[in-house]
Amino acid sequence: MRPFIPYHGGKRSITNLITPIIKGNLKENTTYYEPFIGAGAVFLDLNYPNSVIADTNPEVINMWEQIKYNAEEVIWHFERLPNTEDYYYKIRKMDRTPYYKNYSKAFKAARYIYLCVTGYGSCRFNSKGQVNTSYFRHPERDMLHYKDDIRQAVKHLKNTKIYCQSFEKTLEQAKDGDICYLDPPYLNTDFSRYYKDKFTLEDMEKLKNCCDTLSNKNVIVILSHEQNQEVHELFKDYYITELDVLRMLHSSIKGKKMTAPEYIITNIPCMN
């Protein structure tokens, strides 16, 4: 299944590389962890019932929770949000008002999906945690098919645990035989793809320490990140594969295929 929202840094174009690694190492009692869930390209493609997903962005986690427990109300609200520039900015500025907290969680989930679908590329946030993406009418994005994608996602979420928390708190639960896929925000970017706080080198160092702890517990770790010398140096003792990744969002917006260099980093030998 494809993600039901477009997402900056999403991994839809390399699920065919990552998912087989995970499936090839699943055991009877394996739990799958994805602590930077975002749009969940790998999680949805994997479709594994014993999963734990998390993120620090409350908008993202509210969306996943509402789709799991309240999908039809989310769809009801989503269908009533017109795809026009004027309406887009009315919806976008809602989180600038004190009344936003009074809206239902289902409406907030529908709003977030709407802003991802109709915004330029996806949905980004400023330092106050407010959406700041400009409107862009994507000719290839049919609003109607998102309803079917949302309903399909409900099946994937049936037995999934969902948390709004740090990657450290999520990963500390992993045990021998579990598998963790990590897709943290890229370093050295001008905006936070996930939420208001940038992901710093210090955060990446903390993530590396978590990976070392997981490795010592015989947990399989798979990490993806744009090619970056600091990341390469941090994970030099791991297996690092370099590849060019299709940037789905920008390729569709600009009408041509665009690629970027990426790493897939693992603590087991698993790629040619």
JSON list of N, CA, C and O in Angstrom, two decimals, residues 241 269-272:
[
{"chain": "A", "resi": 241, "resn": "THR", "atom": "N", "xyz": [25.24, 1.33, 2.61]},
{"chain": "A", "resi": 241, "resn": "THR", "atom": "CA", "xyz": [25.00, 1.22, 1.17]},
{"chain": "A", "resi": 241, "resn": "THR", "atom": "C", "xyz": [24.64, 2.59, 0.62]},
{"chain": "A", "resi": 241, "resn": "THR", "atom": "O", "xyz": [23.79, 3.28, 1.18]},
{"chain": "A", "resi": 269, "resn": "PRO", "atom": "N", "xyz": [24.69, -7.63, 7.56]},
{"chain": "A", "resi": 269, "resn": "PRO", "atom": "CA", "xyz": [24.94, -7.62, 6.11]},
{"chain": "A", "resi": 269, "resn": "PRO", "atom": "C", "xyz": [23.70, -8.09, 5.36]},
{"chain": "A", "resi": 269, "resn": "PRO", "atom": "O", "xyz": [23.26, -9.23, 5.53]},
{"chain": "A", "resi": 270, "resn": "CYS", "atom": "N", "xyz": [23.09, -7.22, 4.57]},
{"chain": "A", "resi": 270, "resn": "CYS", "atom": "CA", "xyz": [21.81, -7.58, 3.98]},
{"chain": "A", "resi": 270, "resn": "CYS", "atom": "C", "xyz": [21.60, -7.06, 2.57]},
{"chain": "A", "resi": 270, "resn": "CYS", "atom": "O", "xyz": [20.56, -7.30, 1.97]},
{"chain": "A", "resi": 271, "resn": "MET", "atom": "N", "xyz": [22.56, -6.28, 2.03]},
{"chain": "A", "resi": 271, "resn": "MET", "atom": "CA", "xyz": [22.38, -5.72, 0.70]},
{"chain": "A", "resi": 271, "resn": "MET", "atom": "C", "xyz": [23.61, -6.02, -0.15]},
{"chain": "A", "resi": 271, "resn": "MET", "atom": "O", "xyz": [24.73, -6.07, 0.35]},
{"chain": "A", "resi": 272, "resn": "ASN", "atom": "N", "xyz": [23.35, -6.20, -1.47]},
{"chain": "A", "resi": 272, "resn": "ASN", "atom": "CA", "xyz": [24.46, -6.45, -2.38]},
{"chain": "A", "resi": 272, "resn": "ASN", "atom": "C", "xyz": [25.23, -5.16, -2.63]},
{"chain": "A", "resi": 272, "resn": "ASN", "atom": "O", "xyz": [24.67, -4.10, -2.68]}
]
